[in-house]
Amino acid sequence: MSRLVLLLVLFLNLNAFAQEQEYSIIVKDIETLLPIENATVLIMKTKQTLITNKDGKVTFLLNGASNVQVSDTDYEKLTLRWASLKEDQFVVYLKNSHNKLDEIVVSNENPQKILQKIVSNSRQKLASSYRLKVYVREFFMLNNKYSYYNDGLVNFQFSVSQKKATTTLLVEQNRSYGLLEKDISADLMGYNLNNIMENYSNLKYFDPLLDSKTKKEYSFTTKGHPNNKNYYIMSVTPLDNSKTALDTYEIIYDPEKKLIVEFSVIIVPANLAEIQENEQVGSKNITKSSVRVNYRIDGLDYYLLTANEEIGYDLVLKEEIKNIQVRNSFITTNFNRQNFTYKESDVFKEKSLFNKKNKVLTKYWDISGFTATDEEKGIIDSLEFKL
């Protein structure tokens, strides 16, 4: 009997030891001691990727110990051994890489040609077979009121078709809730998750710049990155005489590897003011539009890290004008070259997660590393009682 009791105690102790524990890491600037927002934290044991919030903080679950890699475009990459982190204060300090002024880059090659090469090479690297585990969330606003919310933990399986990336989507967990008492399902709009991910992988946003018919309507300027000697910044703005080219681009890229690190595509307010509104019933007059995307270069691996996309427009109806706003965000939490196995019935073929029945197994949103505004956090926290 005593042996059985001893074995039981040992089993319970081993089981407790094997359980995952929650940890937090705070990333700060070594000079200013201020937190660094949107830094990338890679837990090397699990390959989990997290993004710091406005407090420079990420939270994650881990069984045992792991080395940690921390990086940010403006700072030197740092890899730390787990033993060097104090358990009661997991703080990582990054050194700003002020090694290059943002001087104009002079090149004999046409900037459009340079961009074509960068986009082409980045597309080729992204067109590969791998899978991403992604935390995705989406806010829907109707007439400037938060009206619907969904988020989830999903897997995108990438494959290559005709030299372009295509995706298969499987949903692990998700939740979807209306935020108003009235039914707004008739007005509900959302991004197509497969389409938007394929756009990020195929860099479809650059098509207007690469089109020979429109590229003369833009002005190109390339500078060295002010905080990172390894990167250049290309700014692409519509010319004053342009009537249709409204987007303003900023592309941060590695000139040696010819890979895009970050890009943004924004319609600036000054350009929106120049657009003549269409009063015809059914018209959609744009009020805001922005896309911000980050990629991770890790040795031979190259994939989407984060993306934030927002669209707003006034919908003209017979008796009123409705303002619609949709904001979608992605964070890749895990990259894996191994394909997952699935049944065809498991594939999510709808557009947005508000089309799927809720499935909550864990508080997956607590360890996403997502940055939320105070208003957004209040909305998300208010959903707890519905679970």
Tab-separated table of C-alpha atoms in Angstrom:
chain	number	residue	atom	x	y	z
A	1	MET	CA	0.000	0.000	0.000
A	2	SER	CA	2.819	2.419	0.915
A	3	ARG	CA	4.409	1.778	-2.503
A	4	LEU	CA	1.137	2.605	-4.245
A	5	VAL	CA	0.823	5.832	-2.285
A	6	LEU	CA	4.412	6.757	-3.148
A	7	LEU	CA	3.827	6.072	-6.837
A	8	LEU	CA	0.647	8.150	-6.755
A	9	VAL	CA	2.480	11.089	-5.158
A	10	LEU	CA	5.266	10.859	-7.720
A	11	PHE	CA	2.738	10.754	-10.559
A	12	LEU	CA	0.897	13.810	-9.268
A	13	ASN	CA	4.150	15.723	-8.837
A	14	LEU	CA	5.296	14.859	-12.339
A	15	ASN	CA	1.908	15.803	-13.741
A	16	ALA	CA	1.995	19.163	-11.975
A	17	PHE	CA	5.531	19.762	-13.204
A	18	ALA	CA	4.478	19.009	-16.774
A	19	GLN	CA	1.649	21.514	-16.720
A	20	GLU	CA	2.058	24.755	-18.585
A	21	GLN	CA	2.678	27.908	-16.586
A	22	GLU	CA	1.839	31.468	-17.549
A	23	TYR	CA	4.711	33.912	-18.044
A	24	SER	CA	4.994	37.550	-19.034
A	25	ILE	CA	7.857	39.442	-20.669
A	26	ILE	CA	8.192	43.220	-20.886
A	27	VAL	CA	10.333	44.755	-23.638
A	28	LYS	CA	11.928	48.178	-23.047
A	29	ASP	CA	14.285	50.628	-24.714
A	30	ILE	CA	17.654	50.314	-22.951
A	31	GLU	CA	18.258	54.080	-23.105
A	32	THR	CA	14.859	55.582	-22.336
A	33	LEU	CA	13.558	52.619	-20.273
A	34	LEU	CA	10.227	53.129	-22.031
A	35	PRO	CA	8.181	50.115	-23.168
A	36	ILE	CA	8.431	49.143	-26.840
A	37	GLU	CA	5.097	48.512	-28.532
A	38	ASN	CA	4.747	46.029	-31.437
A	39	ALA	CA	8.081	44.319	-30.783
A	40	THR	CA	8.222	40.664	-31.815
A	41	VAL	CA	8.861	38.048	-29.117
A	42	LEU	CA	9.650	34.520	-30.314
A	43	ILE	CA	9.473	31.696	-27.754
A	44	MET	CA	12.073	29.475	-29.371
A	45	LYS	CA	11.006	26.205	-27.740
A	46	THR	CA	7.442	26.359	-29.052
A	47	LYS	CA	8.060	28.700	-32.030
A	48	GLN	CA	5.220	30.849	-30.725
A	49	THR	CA	5.344	34.447	-31.927
A	50	LEU	CA	3.853	37.275	-29.870
A	51	ILE	CA	3.577	41.036	-30.359
A	52	THR	CA	4.047	43.399	-27.404
A	53	ASN	CA	1.173	45.664	-26.422
A	54	LYS	CA	1.431	49.377	-25.548
A	55	ASP	CA	3.023	48.422	-22.203
A	56	GLY	CA	5.699	46.429	-24.042
A	57	LYS	CA	4.205	43.249	-22.607
A	58	VAL	CA	3.413	39.761	-23.887
A	59	THR	CA	1.873	36.863	-21.970
A	60	PHE	CA	2.232	33.193	-22.893
A	61	LEU	CA	1.986	29.637	-21.587
A	62	LEU	CA	5.082	27.446	-21.409
A	63	ASN	CA	6.036	24.050	-20.064
A	64	GLY	CA	9.590	24.339	-18.730
A	65	ALA	CA	12.144	26.843	-20.019
A	66	SER	CA	12.909	28.361	-23.408
A	67	ASN	CA	15.332	30.829	-24.941
A	68	VAL	CA	13.668	34.004	-26.202
A	69	GLN	CA	14.349	36.065	-29.321
A	70	VAL	CA	13.167	39.683	-29.371
A	71	SER	CA	13.238	41.930	-32.429
A	72	ASP	CA	11.884	45.184	-33.778
A	73	THR	CA	12.573	47.125	-36.968
A	74	ASP	CA	14.095	50.019	-34.990
A	75	TYR	CA	16.244	47.892	-32.691
A	76	GLU	CA	19.004	45.302	-32.740
A	77	LYS	CA	17.751	41.723	-32.554
A	78	LEU	CA	18.451	40.044	-29.216
A	79	THR	CA	18.435	36.377	-28.199
A	80	LEU	CA	18.420	35.623	-24.479
A	81	ARG	CA	18.857	32.439	-22.508
A	82	TRP	CA	15.980	31.691	-20.162
A	83	ALA	CA	18.336	31.571	-17.167
A	84	SER	CA	19.336	35.206	-17.730
A	85	LEU	CA	15.753	36.374	-17.166
A	86	LYS	CA	14.733	37.056	-13.571
A	87	GLU	CA	11.616	35.100	-12.694
A	88	ASP	CA	10.033	37.957	-10.770
A	89	GLN	CA	10.818	40.508	-13.478
A	90	PHE	CA	11.038	39.186	-17.033
A	91	VAL	CA	12.292	42.405	-18.636
A	92	VAL	CA	14.219	42.528	-21.916
A	93	TYR	CA	16.112	45.649	-22.999
A	94	LEU	CA	16.713	46.418	-26.684
A	95	LYS	CA	19.401	48.709	-28.061
A	96	ASN	CA	18.340	51.215	-30.698
A	97	SER	CA	20.410	50.787	-33.851
A	98	HIS	CA	21.083	54.453	-34.656
A	99	ASN	CA	23.671	53.684	-37.303
A	100	LYS	CA	22.317	55.368	-40.406
A	101	LEU	CA	20.799	58.720	-41.235
A	102	ASP	CA	17.705	58.780	-43.394
A	103	GLU	CA	19.543	60.202	-46.391
A	104	ILE	CA	18.203	59.904	-49.929
A	105	VAL	CA	19.389	56.707	-51.601
A	106	VAL	CA	20.876	57.444	-55.016
A	107	SER	CA	20.607	54.679	-57.596
A	108	ASN	CA	21.083	54.462	-61.351
A	109	GLU	CA	18.156	52.039	-61.534
A	110	ASN	CA	14.599	53.289	-62.008
A	111	PRO	CA	12.744	53.095	-58.625
A	112	GLN	CA	9.768	51.370	-60.252
A	113	LYS	CA	12.129	48.682	-61.542
A	114	ILE	CA	13.607	48.290	-58.057
A	115	LEU	CA	10.123	47.904	-56.581
A	116	GLN	CA	9.205	45.345	-59.246
A	117	LYS	CA	12.216	43.219	-58.278
A	118	ILE	CA	11.459	43.509	-54.550
A	119	VAL	CA	7.791	42.615	-54.995
A	120	SER	CA	8.597	39.755	-57.377
A	121	ASN	CA	11.194	38.241	-55.041
A	122	SER	CA	8.953	38.651	-51.981
A	123	ARG	CA	6.054	36.991	-53.800
A	124	GLN	CA	8.266	34.098	-54.794
A	125	LYS	CA	9.448	33.561	-51.208
A	126	LEU	CA	5.899	33.764	-49.835
A	127	ALA	CA	4.595	31.296	-52.435
A	128	SER	CA	5.561	28.227	-50.451
A	129	SER	CA	4.001	25.372	-48.517
A	130	TYR	CA	3.623	26.036	-44.785
A	131	ARG	CA	1.007	26.802	-42.181
A	132	LEU	CA	0.361	29.751	-39.913
A	133	LYS	CA	-1.570	29.751	-36.666
A	134	VAL	CA	-3.167	33.192	-36.500
A	135	TYR	CA	-5.140	35.112	-33.911
A	136	VAL	CA	-7.674	37.172	-35.855
A	137	ARG	CA	-10.188	39.719	-34.649
A	138	GLU	CA	-12.691	41.987	-36.377
A	139	PHE	CA	-14.714	45.012	-35.297
A	140	PHE	CA	-17.785	46.177	-37.179
A	141	MET	CA	-19.158	49.690	-36.674
A	142	LEU	CA	-22.498	51.017	-37.864
A	143	ASN	CA	-23.020	54.785	-37.821
A	144	ASN	CA	-19.904	55.207	-35.643
A	145	LYS	CA	-21.086	52.726	-33.002
A	146	TYR	CA	-19.364	49.416	-32.255
A	147	SER	CA	-22.017	46.946	-33.360
A	148	TYR	CA	-20.423	43.513	-33.799
A	149	TYR	CA	-17.241	41.724	-32.734
A	150	ASN	CA	-15.569	38.434	-33.568
A	151	ASP	CA	-12.195	36.870	-32.913
A	152	GLY	CA	-10.640	33.442	-33.206
A	153	LEU	CA	-7.592	31.225	-33.352
A	154	VAL	CA	-7.303	29.829	-36.875
A	155	ASN	CA	-4.899	27.853	-39.059
A	156	PHE	CA	-4.065	28.870	-42.613
A	157	GLN	CA	-2.526	26.095	-44.731
A	158	PHE	CA	-0.586	27.588	-47.670
A	159	SER	CA	-0.035	25.872	-50.991
A	160	VAL	CA	1.178	27.121	-54.363
A	161	SER	CA	-1.068	27.273	-57.430
A	162	GLN	CA	0.192	28.834	-60.676
A	163	LYS	CA	3.029	30.529	-58.761
A	164	LYS	CA	0.580	32.130	-56.341
A	165	ALA	CA	-0.203	31.290	-52.742
A	166	THR	CA	-3.622	29.832	-51.954
A	167	THR	CA	-4.946	29.070	-48.493
A	168	THR	CA	-7.098	26.526	-46.711
A	169	LEU	CA	-8.626	27.710	-43.450
A	170	LEU	CA	-9.419	25.667	-40.335
A	171	VAL	CA	-10.873	27.309	-37.225
A	172	GLU	CA	-9.674	26.043	-33.828
A	173	GLN	CA	-11.648	28.398	-31.589
A	174	ASN	CA	-13.806	31.453	-32.129
A	175	ARG	CA	-16.455	33.713	-30.651
A	176	SER	CA	-18.830	36.113	-32.354
A	177	TYR	CA	-21.234	38.525	-30.671
A	178	GLY	CA	-23.508	41.423	-31.477
A	179	LEU	CA	-22.875	44.498	-29.336
A	180	LEU	CA	-26.265	46.174	-29.757
A	181	GLU	CA	-29.730	45.091	-28.670
A	182	LYS	CA	-31.145	45.462	-32.182
A	183	ASP	CA	-30.489	43.039	-35.021
A	184	ILE	CA	-27.960	44.451	-37.517
A	185	SER	CA	-27.388	41.274	-39.538
A	186	ALA	CA	-28.716	42.958	-42.708
A	187	ASP	CA	-25.940	45.578	-42.493
A	188	LEU	CA	-23.146	43.301	-41.292
A	189	MET	CA	-20.000	43.357	-43.442
A	190	GLY	CA	-16.655	41.620	-42.951
A	191	TYR	CA	-13.413	40.719	-44.670
A	192	ASN	CA	-13.103	37.382	-46.457
A	193	LEU	CA	-10.391	35.718	-44.373
A	194	ASN	CA	-8.989	33.550	-47.156
A	195	ASN	CA	-8.990	36.411	-49.665
A	196	ILE	CA	-7.313	38.865	-47.333
A	197	MET	CA	-4.590	36.365	-46.347
A	198	GLU	CA	-3.960	35.508	-50.005
A	199	ASN	CA	-3.691	39.236	-50.758
A	200	TYR	CA	-1.010	39.575	-48.081
A	201	SER	CA	0.885	36.606	-49.511
A	202	ASN	CA	0.551	37.546	-53.171
A	203	LEU	CA	1.170	41.264	-52.434
A	204	LYS	CA	-1.841	42.213	-54.508
A	205	TYR	CA	-1.802	45.714	-53.008
A	206	PHE	CA	1.174	46.599	-55.212
A	207	ASP	CA	-0.543	45.828	-58.512
A	208	PRO	CA	-1.407	49.527	-59.198
A	209	LEU	CA	2.252	50.514	-58.815
A	210	LEU	CA	3.451	47.764	-61.142
A	211	ASP	CA	0.898	48.506	-63.864
A	212	SER	CA	2.605	50.399	-66.688
A	213	LYS	CA	-0.572	52.431	-67.259
A	214	THR	CA	-0.626	53.961	-63.769
A	215	LYS	CA	2.936	53.972	-62.445
A	216	LYS	CA	3.645	57.389	-64.024
A	217	GLU	CA	1.037	58.897	-61.715
A	218	TYR	CA	3.218	58.331	-58.636
A	219	SER	CA	6.320	59.921	-57.169
A	220	PHE	CA	8.989	57.555	-55.756
A	221	THR	CA	11.503	58.445	-53.020
A	222	THR	CA	13.918	56.045	-51.313
A	223	LYS	CA	15.775	56.779	-48.072
A	224	GLY	CA	17.913	54.871	-45.628
A	225	HIS	CA	15.997	53.738	-42.557
A	226	PRO	CA	16.707	56.245	-39.735
A	227	ASN	CA	17.077	53.513	-37.095
A	228	ASN	CA	18.251	50.417	-38.945
A	229	LYS	CA	21.229	50.278	-41.284
A	230	ASN	CA	19.924	47.104	-42.946
A	231	TYR	CA	16.727	48.596	-44.362
A	232	TYR	CA	15.555	51.181	-46.885
A	233	ILE	CA	12.234	53.021	-46.920
A	234	MET	CA	10.487	53.683	-50.233
A	235	SER	CA	7.715	56.285	-50.188
A	236	VAL	CA	5.268	56.317	-53.086
A	237	THR	CA	2.806	59.206	-53.298
A	238	PRO	CA	0.268	60.162	-55.977
A	239	LEU	CA	1.168	63.184	-58.082
A	240	ASP	CA	-0.912	66.351	-57.771
A	241	ASN	CA	-2.312	65.883	-61.272
A	242	SER	CA	-3.413	62.307	-60.566
A	243	LYS	CA	-7.189	61.795	-60.542
A	244	THR	CA	-7.408	58.133	-59.656
A	245	ALA	CA	-4.188	57.225	-57.822
A	246	LEU	CA	-5.203	58.080	-54.257
A	247	ASP	CA	-3.256	55.573	-52.169
A	248	THR	CA	-0.016	56.576	-50.465
A	249	TYR	CA	2.510	53.752	-49.957
A	250	GLU	CA	5.423	53.271	-47.567
A	251	ILE	CA	7.564	50.172	-48.058
A	252	ILE	CA	10.357	49.116	-45.697
A	253	TYR	CA	12.577	46.525	-47.349
A	254	ASP	CA	15.894	44.714	-47.102
A	255	PRO	CA	17.930	45.847	-50.167
A	256	GLU	CA	20.325	42.887	-49.922
A	257	LYS	CA	17.726	40.131	-49.605
A	258	LYS	CA	15.221	42.105	-51.729
A	259	LEU	CA	12.403	41.292	-49.322
A	260	ILE	CA	9.626	43.493	-47.971
A	261	VAL	CA	9.689	43.846	-44.182
A	262	GLU	CA	6.737	46.206	-43.734
A	263	PHE	CA	4.358	48.171	-45.891
A	264	SER	CA	1.391	50.472	-45.504
A	265	VAL	CA	-1.207	51.626	-48.029
A	266	ILE	CA	-3.288	54.592	-46.864
A	267	ILE	CA	-5.681	57.065	-48.407
A	268	VAL	CA	-4.701	60.306	-46.676
A	269	PRO	CA	-7.500	62.718	-45.654
A	270	ALA	CA	-6.298	65.380	-48.106
A	271	ASN	CA	-6.872	62.981	-51.010
A	272	LEU	CA	-10.283	61.958	-49.696
A	273	ALA	CA	-11.326	65.600	-49.645
A	274	GLU	CA	-10.689	65.788	-53.388
A	275	ILE	CA	-13.078	62.943	-54.193
A	276	GLN	CA	-16.498	64.014	-55.431
A	277	GLU	CA	-19.165	62.022	-53.608
A	278	ASN	CA	-21.569	59.916	-55.628
A	279	GLU	CA	-25.178	60.546	-54.584
A	280	GLN	CA	-26.661	57.675	-56.551
A	281	VAL	CA	-28.544	55.118	-54.435
A	282	GLY	CA	-26.330	52.153	-53.676
A	283	SER	CA	-23.092	54.147	-53.962
A	284	LYS	CA	-20.272	53.637	-51.471
A	285	ASN	CA	-18.269	56.794	-50.745
A	286	ILE	CA	-14.960	55.990	-49.044
A	287	THR	CA	-14.354	57.774	-45.719
A	288	LYS	CA	-11.161	55.946	-44.667
A	289	SER	CA	-8.890	53.203	-45.942
A	290	SER	CA	-5.671	51.827	-44.472
A	291	VAL	CA	-3.586	48.662	-44.686
A	292	ARG	CA	-0.514	47.992	-42.514
A	293	VAL	CA	1.381	44.707	-42.875
A	294	ASN	CA	4.567	43.277	-41.308
A	295	TYR	CA	6.566	40.233	-42.392
A	296	ARG	CA	9.125	38.150	-40.535
A	297	ILE	CA	12.464	37.127	-42.044
A	298	ASP	CA	13.925	34.246	-40.028
A	299	GLY	CA	16.736	32.502	-41.880
A	300	LEU	CA	15.125	30.796	-44.869
A	301	ASP	CA	11.616	31.362	-43.494
A	302	TYR	CA	9.603	34.378	-44.634
A	303	TYR	CA	5.957	34.855	-43.717
A	304	LEU	CA	3.239	37.264	-42.557
A	305	LEU	CA	3.675	38.432	-38.973
A	306	THR	CA	0.962	41.046	-38.380
A	307	ALA	CA	-1.651	42.862	-40.441
A	308	ASN	CA	-4.180	45.582	-39.688
A	309	GLU	CA	-6.721	46.633	-42.279
A	310	GLU	CA	-9.555	49.144	-42.032
A	311	ILE	CA	-12.188	50.371	-44.455
A	312	GLY	CA	-14.910	52.960	-43.936
A	313	TYR	CA	-17.562	54.199	-46.350
A	314	ASP	CA	-20.911	55.957	-46.511
A	315	LEU	CA	-23.610	53.793	-48.088
A	316	VAL	CA	-26.175	55.915	-49.949
A	317	LEU	CA	-29.758	54.686	-49.475
A	318	LYS	CA	-33.077	56.199	-50.552
A	319	GLU	CA	-33.878	57.841	-47.237
A	320	GLU	CA	-30.593	57.859	-45.356
A	321	ILE	CA	-26.830	57.425	-45.487
A	322	LYS	CA	-25.302	54.647	-43.391
A	323	ASN	CA	-21.688	54.791	-42.304
A	324	ILE	CA	-20.007	51.377	-42.338
A	325	GLN	CA	-16.591	50.673	-40.799
A	326	VAL	CA	-14.793	47.335	-40.605
A	327	ARG	CA	-11.423	46.768	-38.920
A	328	ASN	CA	-9.615	43.443	-39.224
A	329	SER	CA	-6.362	42.400	-37.524
A	330	PHE	CA	-4.090	39.345	-37.801
A	331	ILE	CA	-1.225	38.196	-35.569
A	332	THR	CA	0.727	35.068	-36.474
A	333	THR	CA	1.377	33.122	-33.281
A	334	ASN	CA	3.067	30.086	-34.858
A	335	PHE	CA	4.822	29.175	-38.128
A	336	ASN	CA	5.299	25.555	-39.203
A	337	ARG	CA	6.577	23.933	-42.396
A	338	GLN	CA	4.624	20.750	-41.665
A	339	ASN	CA	1.178	20.528	-43.258
A	340	PHE	CA	-1.744	19.657	-41.021
A	341	THR	CA	-4.148	16.842	-41.800
A	342	TYR	CA	-7.864	17.502	-41.957
A	343	LYS	CA	-11.161	16.342	-43.352
A	344	GLU	CA	-12.849	18.387	-46.044
A	345	SER	CA	-15.781	18.893	-43.693
A	346	ASP	CA	-13.428	20.690	-41.254
A	347	VAL	CA	-12.525	23.413	-43.765
A	348	PHE	CA	-14.041	26.820	-43.043
A	349	LYS	CA	-15.461	28.095	-46.333
A	350	GLU	CA	-17.440	31.093	-45.133
A	351	LYS	CA	-16.244	34.687	-45.269
A	352	SER	CA	-15.886	36.027	-41.735
A	353	LEU	CA	-15.967	34.363	-38.325
A	354	PHE	CA	-19.366	35.881	-37.591
A	355	ASN	CA	-20.681	33.136	-39.893
A	356	LYS	CA	-19.431	30.383	-37.572
A	357	LYS	CA	-20.959	29.002	-34.380
A	358	ASN	CA	-19.006	29.901	-31.238
A	359	LYS	CA	-16.390	27.409	-30.047
A	360	VAL	CA	-14.439	28.406	-26.936
A	361	LEU	CA	-12.109	25.893	-25.260
A	362	THR	CA	-9.550	28.217	-23.656
A	363	LYS	CA	-9.102	31.962	-23.126
A	364	TYR	CA	-7.033	32.138	-26.302
A	365	TRP	CA	-7.405	35.940	-26.499
A	366	ASP	CA	-5.500	36.451	-23.232
A	367	ILE	CA	-2.218	35.225	-24.726
A	368	SER	CA	-2.536	36.724	-28.198
A	369	GLY	CA	-0.235	39.662	-27.453
A	370	PHE	CA	-2.703	41.951	-29.192
A	371	THR	CA	-2.722	45.678	-28.530
A	372	ALA	CA	-6.164	47.069	-27.792
A	373	THR	CA	-7.273	50.629	-27.196
A	374	ASP	CA	-9.055	51.337	-23.908
A	375	GLU	CA	-12.372	51.434	-25.770
A	376	GLU	CA	-11.683	48.135	-27.540
A	377	LYS	CA	-10.508	46.482	-24.318
A	378	GLY	CA	-13.753	47.499	-22.632
A	379	ILE	CA	-15.729	45.857	-25.437
A	380	ILE	CA	-13.679	42.660	-25.342
A	381	ASP	CA	-13.776	42.400	-21.538
A	382	SER	CA	-17.564	42.844	-21.589
A	383	LEU	CA	-17.893	39.584	-23.546
A	384	GLU	CA	-16.602	37.496	-20.634
A	385	PHE	CA	-20.073	37.049	-19.107
A	386	LYS	CA	-21.388	35.601	-22.374
A	387	LEU	CA	-18.974	32.665	-22.391
